[in-house]
Backbone atoms as SQL, in Angstrom:
CREATE TABLE atoms (id INTEGER PRIMARY KEY, chain TEXT, resi INTEGER, resn TEXT, atom TEXT, x REAL, y REAL, z REAL);
INSERT INTO atoms VALUES
  (1, 'A', 1, 'MET', 'N', 0.812, -1.183, 0.003),
  (2, 'A', 1, 'MET', 'CA', 0.002, 0.043, -0.022),
  (3, 'A', 1, 'MET', 'C', 0.804, 1.272, -0.011),
  (4, 'A', 2, 'SER', 'N', 1.983, 1.131, 0.635),
  (5, 'A', 2, 'SER', 'CA', 2.862, 2.266, 0.726),
  (6, 'A', 2, 'SER', 'C', 3.205, 2.660, -0.666),
  (7, 'A', 3, 'ASN', 'N', 3.453, 1.720, -1.529),
  (8, 'A', 3, 'ASN', 'CA', 3.879, 1.965, -2.975),
  (9, 'A', 3, 'ASN', 'C', 2.788, 2.860, -3.623),
  (10, 'A', 4, 'LEU', 'N', 1.486, 2.393, -3.396),
  (11, 'A', 4, 'LEU', 'CA', 0.359, 2.967, -3.969),
  (12, 'A', 4, 'LEU', 'C', 0.225, 4.455, -3.481),
  (13, 'A', 5, 'SER', 'N', 0.472, 4.600, -2.258),
  (14, 'A', 5, 'SER', 'CA', 0.314, 6.088, -1.631),
  (15, 'A', 5, 'SER', 'C', 1.472, 6.876, -2.197),
  (16, 'A', 6, 'GLU', 'N', 2.704, 6.367, -2.357),
  (17, 'A', 6, 'GLU', 'CA', 3.759, 7.026, -2.812),
  (18, 'A', 6, 'GLU', 'C', 3.504, 7.441, -4.306),
  (19, 'A', 7, 'GLN', 'N', 2.822, 6.530, -5.076),
  (20, 'A', 7, 'GLN', 'CA', 2.491, 6.856, -6.427),
  (21, 'A', 7, 'GLN', 'C', 1.405, 7.991, -6.539),
  (22, 'A', 8, 'ALA', 'N', 0.461, 7.965, -5.496),
  (23, 'A', 8, 'ALA', 'CA', -0.664, 8.894, -5.550),
  (24, 'A', 8, 'ALA', 'C', -0.062, 10.190, -5.169),
  (25, 'A', 9, 'ILE', 'N', 0.799, 10.344, -4.236),
  (26, 'A', 9, 'ILE', 'CA', 1.488, 11.598, -3.838),
  (27, 'A', 9, 'ILE', 'C', 2.392, 11.985, -4.912),
  (28, 'A', 10, 'GLN', 'N', 3.079, 11.211, -5.738),
  (29, 'A', 10, 'GLN', 'CA', 3.794, 11.699, -6.727),
  (30, 'A', 10, 'GLN', 'C', 2.996, 12.173, -7.843),
  (31, 'A', 11, 'SER', 'N', 1.820, 11.478, -8.072),
  (32, 'A', 11, 'SER', 'CA', 0.959, 11.959, -9.143),
  (33, 'A', 11, 'SER', 'C', 0.306, 13.376, -8.861),
  (34, 'A', 12, 'VAL', 'N', -0.038, 13.562, -7.487),
  (35, 'A', 12, 'VAL', 'CA', -0.710, 14.728, -7.089),
  (36, 'A', 12, 'VAL', 'C', 0.447, 15.906, -7.269),
  (37, 'A', 13, 'GLU', 'N', 1.717, 15.594, -6.834),
  (38, 'A', 13, 'GLU', 'CA', 2.782, 16.585, -7.006),
  (39, 'A', 13, 'GLU', 'C', 3.070, 16.910, -8.369),
  (40, 'A', 14, 'ASN', 'N', 3.058, 15.934, -9.276),
  (41, 'A', 14, 'ASN', 'CA', 3.228, 16.174, -10.657),
  (42, 'A', 14, 'ASN', 'C', 2.077, 17.019, -11.262),
  (43, 'A', 15, 'ASP', 'N', 0.938, 16.755, -10.881),
  (44, 'A', 15, 'ASP', 'CA', -0.297, 17.586, -11.286),
  (45, 'A', 15, 'ASP', 'C', -0.179, 18.971, -10.762),
  (46, 'A', 16, 'VAL', 'N', 0.295, 19.054, -9.533),
  (47, 'A', 16, 'VAL', 'CA', 0.347, 20.476, -8.904),
  (48, 'A', 16, 'VAL', 'C', 1.576, 21.292, -9.703),
  (49, 'A', 17, 'ALA', 'N', 2.651, 20.519, -9.926),
  (50, 'A', 17, 'ALA', 'CA', 3.770, 21.198, -10.698),
  (51, 'A', 17, 'ALA', 'C', 3.360, 21.621, -12.043),
  (52, 'A', 18, 'SER', 'N', 2.622, 20.718, -12.703),
  (53, 'A', 18, 'SER', 'CA', 1.985, 21.079, -14.134),
  (54, 'A', 18, 'SER', 'C', 1.145, 22.236, -14.101),
  (55, 'A', 19, 'LEU', 'N', 0.194, 22.236, -13.131),
  (56, 'A', 19, 'LEU', 'CA', -0.602, 23.307, -12.967),
  (57, 'A', 19, 'LEU', 'C', 0.037, 24.669, -12.673),
  (58, 'A', 20, 'VAL', 'N', 1.062, 24.570, -11.853),
  (59, 'A', 20, 'VAL', 'CA', 1.803, 25.850, -11.516),
  (60, 'A', 20, 'VAL', 'C', 2.655, 26.298, -12.698),
  (61, 'A', 21, 'SER', 'N', 3.068, 25.362, -13.466),
  (62, 'A', 21, 'SER', 'CA', 3.824, 25.712, -14.748),
  (63, 'A', 21, 'SER', 'C', 2.845, 26.360, -15.581),
  (64, 'A', 22, 'GLU', 'N', 1.646, 25.773, -15.856),
  (65, 'A', 22, 'GLU', 'CA', 0.673, 26.336, -16.796),
  (66, 'A', 22, 'GLU', 'C', 0.255, 27.810, -16.209),
  (67, 'A', 23, 'TYR', 'N', 0.147, 27.812, -15.010),
  (68, 'A', 23, 'TYR', 'CA', -0.344, 29.032, -14.265),
  (69, 'A', 23, 'TYR', 'C', 0.749, 30.160, -14.672),
  (70, 'A', 24, 'LYS', 'N', 2.119, 29.876, -14.517),
  (71, 'A', 24, 'LYS', 'CA', 3.037, 30.687, -14.836),
  (72, 'A', 24, 'LYS', 'C', 3.109, 31.226, -16.197),
  (73, 'A', 25, 'VAL', 'N', 2.834, 30.278, -17.188),
  (74, 'A', 25, 'VAL', 'CA', 2.871, 30.610, -18.414),
  (75, 'A', 25, 'VAL', 'C', 1.632, 31.622, -18.753),
  (76, 'A', 26, 'LYS', 'N', 0.593, 31.291, -18.273),
  (77, 'A', 26, 'LYS', 'CA', -0.638, 32.118, -18.444),
  (78, 'A', 26, 'LYS', 'C', -0.428, 33.524, -17.847),
  (79, 'A', 27, 'MET', 'N', 0.156, 33.545, -16.742),
  (80, 'A', 27, 'MET', 'CA', 0.507, 34.816, -16.020),
  (81, 'A', 27, 'MET', 'C', 1.429, 35.666, -16.885),
  (82, 'A', 28, 'GLU', 'N', 2.488, 35.000, -17.383),
  (83, 'A', 28, 'GLU', 'CA', 3.439, 35.604, -18.326),
  (84, 'A', 28, 'GLU', 'C', 2.722, 36.182, -19.618),
  (85, 'A', 29, 'ASP', 'N', 1.738, 35.351, -20.193),
  (86, 'A', 29, 'ASP', 'CA', 1.053, 35.864, -21.468),
  (87, 'A', 29, 'ASP', 'C', 0.064, 37.031, -20.986),
  (88, 'A', 30, 'ILE', 'N', -0.483, 36.921, -19.831),
  (89, 'A', 30, 'ILE', 'CA', -1.402, 38.028, -19.450),
  (90, 'A', 30, 'ILE', 'C', -0.558, 39.317, -19.169),
  (91, 'A', 31, 'SER', 'N', 0.628, 39.058, -18.548),
  (92, 'A', 31, 'SER', 'CA', 1.591, 40.253, -18.264),
  (93, 'A', 31, 'SER', 'C', 1.827, 40.864, -19.550),
  (94, 'A', 32, 'ARG', 'N', 2.267, 40.088, -20.596),
  (95, 'A', 32, 'ARG', 'CA', 2.735, 40.606, -21.957),
  (96, 'A', 32, 'ARG', 'C', 1.584, 41.324, -22.496),
  (97, 'A', 33, 'ASP', 'N', 0.404, 40.756, -22.570),
  (98, 'A', 33, 'ASP', 'CA', -0.791, 41.328, -23.078),
  (99, 'A', 33, 'ASP', 'C', -1.121, 42.764, -22.334),
  (100, 'A', 34, 'ILE', 'N', -1.019, 42.708, -21.076),
  (101, 'A', 34, 'ILE', 'CA', -1.202, 44.022, -20.352),
  (102, 'A', 34, 'ILE', 'C', -0.158, 45.018, -20.679),
  (103, 'A', 35, 'ASP', 'N', 1.088, 44.611, -20.800),
  (104, 'A', 35, 'ASP', 'CA', 2.169, 45.551, -21.134),
  (105, 'A', 35, 'ASP', 'C', 2.006, 46.046, -22.386),
  (106, 'A', 36, 'ALA', 'N', 1.591, 45.191, -23.440),
  (107, 'A', 36, 'ALA', 'CA', 1.190, 45.602, -24.864),
  (108, 'A', 36, 'ALA', 'C', 0.078, 46.613, -24.926),
  (109, 'A', 37, 'LYS', 'N', -0.997, 46.410, -24.079),
  (110, 'A', 37, 'LYS', 'CA', -2.180, 47.248, -24.158),
  (111, 'A', 37, 'LYS', 'C', -1.752, 48.610, -23.444),
  (112, 'A', 38, 'ILE', 'N', -0.901, 48.526, -22.418),
  (113, 'A', 38, 'ILE', 'CA', -0.442, 49.791, -21.911),
  (114, 'A', 38, 'ILE', 'C', 0.353, 50.594, -22.783),
  (115, 'A', 39, 'PHE', 'N', 1.234, 49.929, -23.529),
  (116, 'A', 39, 'PHE', 'CA', 2.152, 50.662, -24.509),
  (117, 'A', 39, 'PHE', 'C', 1.191, 51.053, -25.651),
  (118, 'A', 40, 'ASP', 'N', 0.208, 50.357, -26.236),
  (119, 'A', 40, 'ASP', 'CA', -0.606, 50.957, -27.140),
  (120, 'A', 40, 'ASP', 'C', -1.492, 51.999, -26.681),
  (121, 'A', 41, 'PHE', 'N', -1.916, 51.969, -25.427),
  (122, 'A', 41, 'PHE', 'CA', -2.666, 53.171, -24.885),
  (123, 'A', 41, 'PHE', 'C', -1.920, 54.370, -24.773),
  (124, 'A', 42, 'LYS', 'N', -0.604, 54.133, -24.261),
  (125, 'A', 42, 'LYS', 'CA', 0.252, 55.325, -24.030),
  (126, 'A', 42, 'LYS', 'C', 0.580, 55.902, -25.527),
  (127, 'A', 43, 'GLU', 'N', 0.857, 55.087, -26.510),
  (128, 'A', 43, 'GLU', 'CA', 1.085, 55.625, -27.844),
  (129, 'A', 43, 'GLU', 'C', -0.089, 56.428, -28.438),
  (130, 'A', 44, 'SER', 'N', -1.277, 55.873, -28.102),
  (131, 'A', 44, 'SER', 'CA', -2.634, 56.411, -28.591),
  (132, 'A', 44, 'SER', 'C', -2.749, 57.782, -27.885),
  (133, 'A', 45, 'ILE', 'N', -2.449, 57.877, -26.550),
  (134, 'A', 45, 'ILE', 'CA', -2.623, 59.121, -25.921),
  (135, 'A', 45, 'ILE', 'C', -1.494, 60.175, -26.394),
  (136, 'A', 46, 'GLU', 'N', -0.311, 59.670, -26.529),
  (137, 'A', 46, 'GLU', 'CA', 0.668, 60.601, -27.068),
  (138, 'A', 46, 'GLU', 'C', 0.392, 61.205, -28.387),
  (139, 'A', 47, 'GLN', 'N', -0.184, 60.247, -29.177),
  (140, 'A', 47, 'GLN', 'CA', -0.520, 60.724, -30.582),
  (141, 'A', 47, 'GLN', 'C', -1.659, 61.676, -30.502),
  (142, 'A', 48, 'GLU', 'N', -2.655, 61.436, -29.649),
  (143, 'A', 48, 'GLU', 'CA', -3.806, 62.437, -29.442),
  (144, 'A', 48, 'GLU', 'C', -3.245, 63.829, -28.978),
  (145, 'A', 49, 'ILE', 'N', -2.345, 63.753, -28.013),
  (146, 'A', 49, 'ILE', 'CA', -1.790, 65.053, -27.527),
  (147, 'A', 49, 'ILE', 'C', -1.023, 65.709, -28.721),
  (148, 'A', 50, 'SER', 'N', -0.247, 64.977, -29.470),
  (149, 'A', 50, 'SER', 'CA', 0.392, 65.591, -30.519),
  (150, 'A', 50, 'SER', 'C', -0.429, 66.135, -31.531),
  (151, 'A', 51, 'ASP', 'N', -1.436, 65.496, -31.873),
  (152, 'A', 51, 'ASP', 'CA', -2.522, 65.988, -32.793),
  (153, 'A', 51, 'ASP', 'C', -3.178, 67.188, -32.293),
  (154, 'A', 52, 'TYR', 'N', -3.471, 67.263, -31.052),
  (155, 'A', 52, 'TYR', 'CA', -4.162, 68.332, -30.440),
  (156, 'A', 52, 'TYR', 'C', -3.100, 69.533, -30.414),
  (157, 'A', 53, 'GLN', 'N', -2.032, 69.453, -30.049),
  (158, 'A', 53, 'GLN', 'CA', -0.967, 70.380, -30.108),
  (159, 'A', 53, 'GLN', 'C', -0.834, 70.936, -31.521),
  (160, 'A', 54, 'GLN', 'N', -0.829, 70.098, -32.451),
  (161, 'A', 54, 'GLN', 'CA', -0.583, 70.575, -33.879),
  (162, 'A', 54, 'GLN', 'C', -1.880, 71.466, -34.236),
  (163, 'A', 55, 'HIS', 'N', -3.063, 71.039, -33.860),
  (164, 'A', 55, 'HIS', 'CA', -4.304, 71.698, -34.026),
  (165, 'A', 55, 'HIS', 'C', -4.259, 73.131, -33.324),
  (166, 'A', 56, 'VAL', 'N', -3.911, 73.101, -32.154),
  (167, 'A', 56, 'VAL', 'CA', -3.931, 74.351, -31.380),
  (168, 'A', 56, 'VAL', 'C', -2.733, 75.368, -32.068),
  (169, 'A', 57, 'SER', 'N', -1.705, 74.770, -32.377),
  (170, 'A', 57, 'SER', 'CA', -0.583, 75.521, -32.978),
  (171, 'A', 57, 'SER', 'C', -1.000, 76.083, -34.225),
  (172, 'A', 58, 'ALA', 'N', -1.756, 75.292, -35.099),
  (173, 'A', 58, 'ALA', 'CA', -2.222, 75.839, -36.435),
  (174, 'A', 58, 'ALA', 'C', -3.300, 76.900, -36.156),
  (175, 'A', 59, 'HIS', 'N', -4.077, 76.762, -35.135),
  (176, 'A', 59, 'HIS', 'CA', -5.302, 77.655, -34.918),
  (177, 'A', 59, 'HIS', 'C', -4.637, 79.008, -34.565),
  (178, 'A', 60, 'TYR', 'N', -3.656, 79.041, -33.644),
  (179, 'A', 60, 'TYR', 'CA', -2.973, 80.211, -33.238),
  (180, 'A', 60, 'TYR', 'C', -2.102, 80.847, -34.165),
  (181, 'A', 61, 'GLN', 'N', -1.622, 80.021, -35.118),
  (182, 'A', 61, 'GLN', 'CA', -0.754, 80.525, -36.133),
  (183, 'A', 61, 'GLN', 'C', -1.664, 81.330, -37.225),
  (184, 'A', 62, 'GLU', 'N', -2.807, 80.691, -37.313),
  (185, 'A', 62, 'GLU', 'CA', -3.894, 81.427, -38.224),
  (186, 'A', 62, 'GLU', 'C', -4.334, 82.724, -37.592),
  (187, 'A', 63, 'LYS', 'N', -4.507, 82.638, -36.372),
  (188, 'A', 63, 'LYS', 'CA', -4.925, 83.910, -35.718),
  (189, 'A', 63, 'LYS', 'C', -3.879, 84.873, -35.722),
  (190, 'A', 64, 'LEU', 'N', -2.700, 84.470, -35.440),
  (191, 'A', 64, 'LEU', 'CA', -1.584, 85.446, -35.535),
  (192, 'A', 64, 'LEU', 'C', -1.405, 86.061, -36.946),
  (193, 'A', 65, 'THR', 'N', -1.631, 85.242, -37.986),
  (194, 'A', 65, 'THR', 'CA', -1.597, 85.657, -39.439),
  (195, 'A', 65, 'THR', 'C', -2.716, 86.684, -39.656),
  (196, 'A', 66, 'GLN', 'N', -3.781, 86.387, -39.191),
  (197, 'A', 66, 'GLN', 'CA', -4.968, 87.387, -39.378),
  (198, 'A', 66, 'GLN', 'C', -4.780, 88.644, -38.691),
  (199, 'A', 67, 'LYS', 'N', -4.257, 88.589, -37.389),
  (200, 'A', 67, 'LYS', 'CA', -3.896, 89.900, -36.645),
  (201, 'A', 67, 'LYS', 'C', -2.876, 90.550, -37.394),
  (202, 'A', 68, 'ARG', 'N', -1.824, 89.792, -37.822),
  (203, 'A', 68, 'ARG', 'CA', -0.736, 90.641, -38.603),
  (204, 'A', 68, 'ARG', 'C', -1.302, 91.316, -39.808),
  (205, 'A', 69, 'ILE', 'N', -2.192, 90.641, -40.659),
  (206, 'A', 69, 'ILE', 'CA', -2.753, 91.261, -41.723),
  (207, 'A', 69, 'ILE', 'C', -3.597, 92.411, -41.361),
  (208, 'A', 70, 'GLU', 'N', -4.448, 92.301, -40.271),
  (209, 'A', 70, 'GLU', 'CA', -5.203, 93.464, -39.749),
  (210, 'A', 70, 'GLU', 'C', -4.356, 94.678, -39.419),
  (211, 'A', 71, 'THR', 'N', -3.209, 94.352, -38.793),
  (212, 'A', 71, 'THR', 'CA', -2.333, 95.356, -38.207),
  (213, 'A', 71, 'THR', 'C', -1.637, 96.034, -39.394),
  (214, 'A', 72, 'GLU', 'N', -1.221, 95.252, -40.451),
  (215, 'A', 72, 'GLU', 'CA', -0.650, 95.841, -41.584),
  (216, 'A', 72, 'GLU', 'C', -1.694, 96.759, -42.280),
  (217, 'A', 73, 'LYS', 'N', -2.820, 96.277, -42.339),
  (218, 'A', 73, 'LYS', 'CA', -3.913, 97.194, -43.106),
  (219, 'A', 73, 'LYS', 'C', -4.127, 98.461, -42.261),
  (220, 'A', 74, 'GLU', 'N', -4.186, 98.362, -40.945),
  (221, 'A', 74, 'GLU', 'CA', -4.364, 99.621, -40.145),
  (222, 'A', 74, 'GLU', 'C', -3.041, 100.537, -40.302),
  (223, 'A', 75, 'ILE', 'N', -1.880, 100.013, -40.292),
  (224, 'A', 75, 'ILE', 'CA', -0.732, 100.790, -40.502),
  (225, 'A', 75, 'ILE', 'C', -0.757, 101.427, -41.901),
  (226, 'A', 76, 'GLU', 'N', -1.087, 100.622, -42.937),
  (227, 'A', 76, 'GLU', 'CA', -1.166, 101.201, -44.225),
  (228, 'A', 76, 'GLU', 'C', -2.208, 102.412, -44.350),
  (229, 'A', 77, 'GLN', 'N', -3.470, 102.174, -43.583),
  (230, 'A', 77, 'GLN', 'CA', -4.341, 103.321, -43.624),
  (231, 'A', 77, 'GLN', 'C', -3.737, 104.524, -42.824),
  (232, 'A', 78, 'GLU', 'N', -3.047, 104.395, -41.544),
  (233, 'A', 78, 'GLU', 'CA', -2.497, 105.471, -40.895),
  (234, 'A', 78, 'GLU', 'C', -1.522, 106.105, -41.689),
  (235, 'A', 79, 'ILE', 'N', -0.674, 105.396, -42.521),
  (236, 'A', 79, 'ILE', 'CA', 0.302, 105.973, -43.486),
  (237, 'A', 79, 'ILE', 'C', -0.327, 106.843, -44.484),
  (238, 'A', 80, 'HIS', 'N', -1.465, 106.299, -44.996),
  (239, 'A', 80, 'HIS', 'CA', -2.201, 107.050, -46.100),
  (240, 'A', 80, 'HIS', 'C', -2.782, 108.486, -45.592),
  (241, 'A', 81, 'GLU', 'N', -3.470, 108.286, -44.299),
  (242, 'A', 81, 'GLU', 'CA', -3.939, 109.449, -43.753),
  (243, 'A', 81, 'GLU', 'C', -2.853, 110.465, -43.379),
  (244, 'A', 82, 'LEU', 'N', -1.701, 110.001, -42.918),
  (245, 'A', 82, 'LEU', 'CA', -0.642, 110.962, -42.653),
  (246, 'A', 82, 'LEU', 'C', -0.042, 111.659, -43.925),
  (247, 'A', 83, 'GLN', 'N', 0.037, 110.805, -44.973),
  (248, 'A', 83, 'GLN', 'CA', 0.439, 111.336, -46.202),
  (249, 'A', 83, 'GLN', 'C', -0.535, 112.468, -46.771),
  (250, 'A', 84, 'GLU', 'N', -1.877, 112.268, -46.592),
  (251, 'A', 84, 'GLU', 'CA', -2.798, 113.158, -46.941),
  (252, 'A', 84, 'GLU', 'C', -2.601, 114.457, -46.124),
  (253, 'A', 85, 'LYS', 'N', -2.468, 114.395, -44.771),
  (254, 'A', 85, 'LYS', 'CA', -2.281, 115.424, -43.880),
  (255, 'A', 85, 'LYS', 'C', -0.978, 116.269, -44.353),
  (256, 'A', 86, 'ILE', 'N', 0.027, 115.524, -44.551),
  (257, 'A', 86, 'ILE', 'CA', 1.298, 116.162, -45.038),
  (258, 'A', 86, 'ILE', 'C', 1.159, 116.978, -46.278),
  (259, 'A', 87, 'HIS', 'N', 0.391, 116.259, -47.250),
  (260, 'A', 87, 'HIS', 'CA', 0.068, 117.028, -48.564),
  (261, 'A', 87, 'HIS', 'C', -0.701, 118.272, -48.302),
  (262, 'A', 88, 'HIS', 'N', -1.752, 118.072, -47.328),
  (263, 'A', 88, 'HIS', 'CA', -2.633, 119.265, -47.157),
  (264, 'A', 88, 'HIS', 'C', -1.908, 120.366, -46.397),
  (265, 'A', 89, 'HIS', 'N', -0.965, 119.975, -45.506),
  (266, 'A', 89, 'HIS', 'CA', -0.171, 121.008, -44.811),
  (267, 'A', 89, 'HIS', 'C', 0.901, 121.764, -45.706),
  (268, 'A', 90, 'LYS', 'N', 1.399, 120.899, -46.681),
  (269, 'A', 90, 'LYS', 'CA', 2.320, 121.432, -47.579),
  (270, 'A', 90, 'LYS', 'C', 1.544, 122.375, -48.497),
  (271, 'A', 91, 'ASP', 'N', 0.306, 121.995, -49.054),
  (272, 'A', 91, 'ASP', 'CA', -0.420, 122.939, -49.916),
  (273, 'A', 91, 'ASP', 'C', -0.735, 124.310, -49.070),
  (274, 'A', 92, 'MET', 'N', -1.176, 124.071, -47.811),
  (275, 'A', 92, 'MET', 'CA', -1.415, 125.358, -46.950),
  (276, 'A', 92, 'MET', 'C', -0.134, 126.198, -46.860),
  (277, 'A', 93, 'PHE', 'N', 1.017, 125.452, -46.607),
  (278, 'A', 93, 'PHE', 'CA', 2.241, 126.323, -46.384),
  (279, 'A', 93, 'PHE', 'C', 2.583, 126.985, -47.658),
  (280, 'A', 94, 'VAL', 'N', 2.318, 126.437, -48.837),
  (281, 'A', 94, 'VAL', 'CA', 2.685, 127.073, -50.154),
  (282, 'A', 94, 'VAL', 'C', 1.676, 128.088, -50.273),
  (283, 'A', 95, 'GLN', 'N', 0.501, 127.921, -49.916),
  (284, 'A', 95, 'GLN', 'CA', -0.616, 129.029, -50.112),
  (285, 'A', 95, 'GLN', 'C', -0.253, 130.262, -49.312),
  (286, 'A', 96, 'ARG', 'N', 0.324, 129.952, -47.973),
  (287, 'A', 96, 'ARG', 'CA', 0.634, 131.104, -47.107),
  (288, 'A', 96, 'ARG', 'C', 1.819, 131.831, -47.721),
  (289, 'A', 97, 'ILE', 'N', 2.734, 131.066, -48.164),
  (290, 'A', 97, 'ILE', 'CA', 3.959, 131.772, -48.774),
  (291, 'A', 97, 'ILE', 'C', 3.473, 132.631, -49.992),
  (292, 'A', 98, 'LEU', 'N', 2.594, 132.187, -50.806),
  (293, 'A', 98, 'LEU', 'CA', 2.098, 132.882, -51.967),
  (294, 'A', 98, 'LEU', 'C', 1.356, 134.184, -51.364),
  (295, 'A', 99, 'GLU', 'N', 0.615, 134.000, -50.398),
  (296, 'A', 99, 'GLU', 'CA', -0.148, 135.136, -49.877),
  (297, 'A', 99, 'GLU', 'C', 0.754, 136.146, -49.357),
  (298, 'A', 100, 'GLU', 'N', 1.810, 135.742, -48.566),
  (299, 'A', 100, 'GLU', 'CA', 2.787, 136.583, -47.970),
  (300, 'A', 100, 'GLU', 'C', 3.621, 137.412, -49.146),
  (301, 'A', 101, 'VAL', 'N', 3.880, 136.676, -50.213),
  (302, 'A', 101, 'VAL', 'CA', 4.589, 137.260, -51.371),
  (303, 'A', 101, 'VAL', 'C', 3.807, 138.167, -52.008),
  (304, 'A', 102, 'GLN', 'N', 2.312, 138.001, -52.180),
  (305, 'A', 102, 'GLN', 'CA', 1.470, 138.931, -52.847),
  (306, 'A', 102, 'GLN', 'C', 1.246, 140.137, -51.857),
  (307, 'A', 103, 'THR', 'N', 1.277, 139.832, -50.548),
  (308, 'A', 103, 'THR', 'CA', 1.032, 140.940, -49.634),
  (309, 'A', 103, 'THR', 'C', 2.295, 141.823, -49.769),
  (310, 'A', 104, 'ARG', 'N', 3.406, 141.253, -49.719),
  (311, 'A', 104, 'ARG', 'CA', 4.665, 142.160, -49.726),
  (312, 'A', 104, 'ARG', 'C', 4.980, 142.794, -51.048),
  (313, 'A', 105, 'TYR', 'N', 4.712, 141.992, -52.219),
  (314, 'A', 105, 'TYR', 'CA', 5.213, 142.476, -53.389),
  (315, 'A', 105, 'TYR', 'C', 4.046, 142.595, -54.347),
  (316, 'A', 106, 'GLY', 'N', 2.874, 142.403, -54.095),
  (317, 'A', 106, 'GLY', 'CA', 1.790, 142.567, -54.934),
  (318, 'A', 106, 'GLY', 'C', 1.617, 141.334, -55.900),
  (319, 'A', 107, 'SER', 'N', 0.860, 141.347, -56.786),
  (320, 'A', 107, 'SER', 'CA', 0.582, 140.265, -57.683),
  (321, 'A', 107, 'SER', 'C', 1.732, 140.055, -58.684),
  (322, 'A', 108, 'ILE', 'N', 2.142, 138.827, -58.753),
  (323, 'A', 108, 'ILE', 'CA', 3.213, 138.407, -59.548),
  (324, 'A', 108, 'ILE', 'C', 2.833, 138.111, -61.010);
């Protein structure tokens, strides 16, 4: 009987060792799957962040371009107005000189 008991114990030990081995393999597979999913998720999040940063950058670049164009137009308008004022003051200055000459020397 003792031989039978030893065989039963050996059989149980072998079964347990086999189950432990299978469990370790399954746990390693699960661990690899989890690591792969974490890596994929991290990559996905990083790509979404990159895409969003590009979107925001493009949006603000467009806004800056629009503001630059508006500012250039405003500056051009101010330059035009100043040129008109200069021309007007120049005409008035010439007119005053002519009036002063006429006052001093009569009609030319």
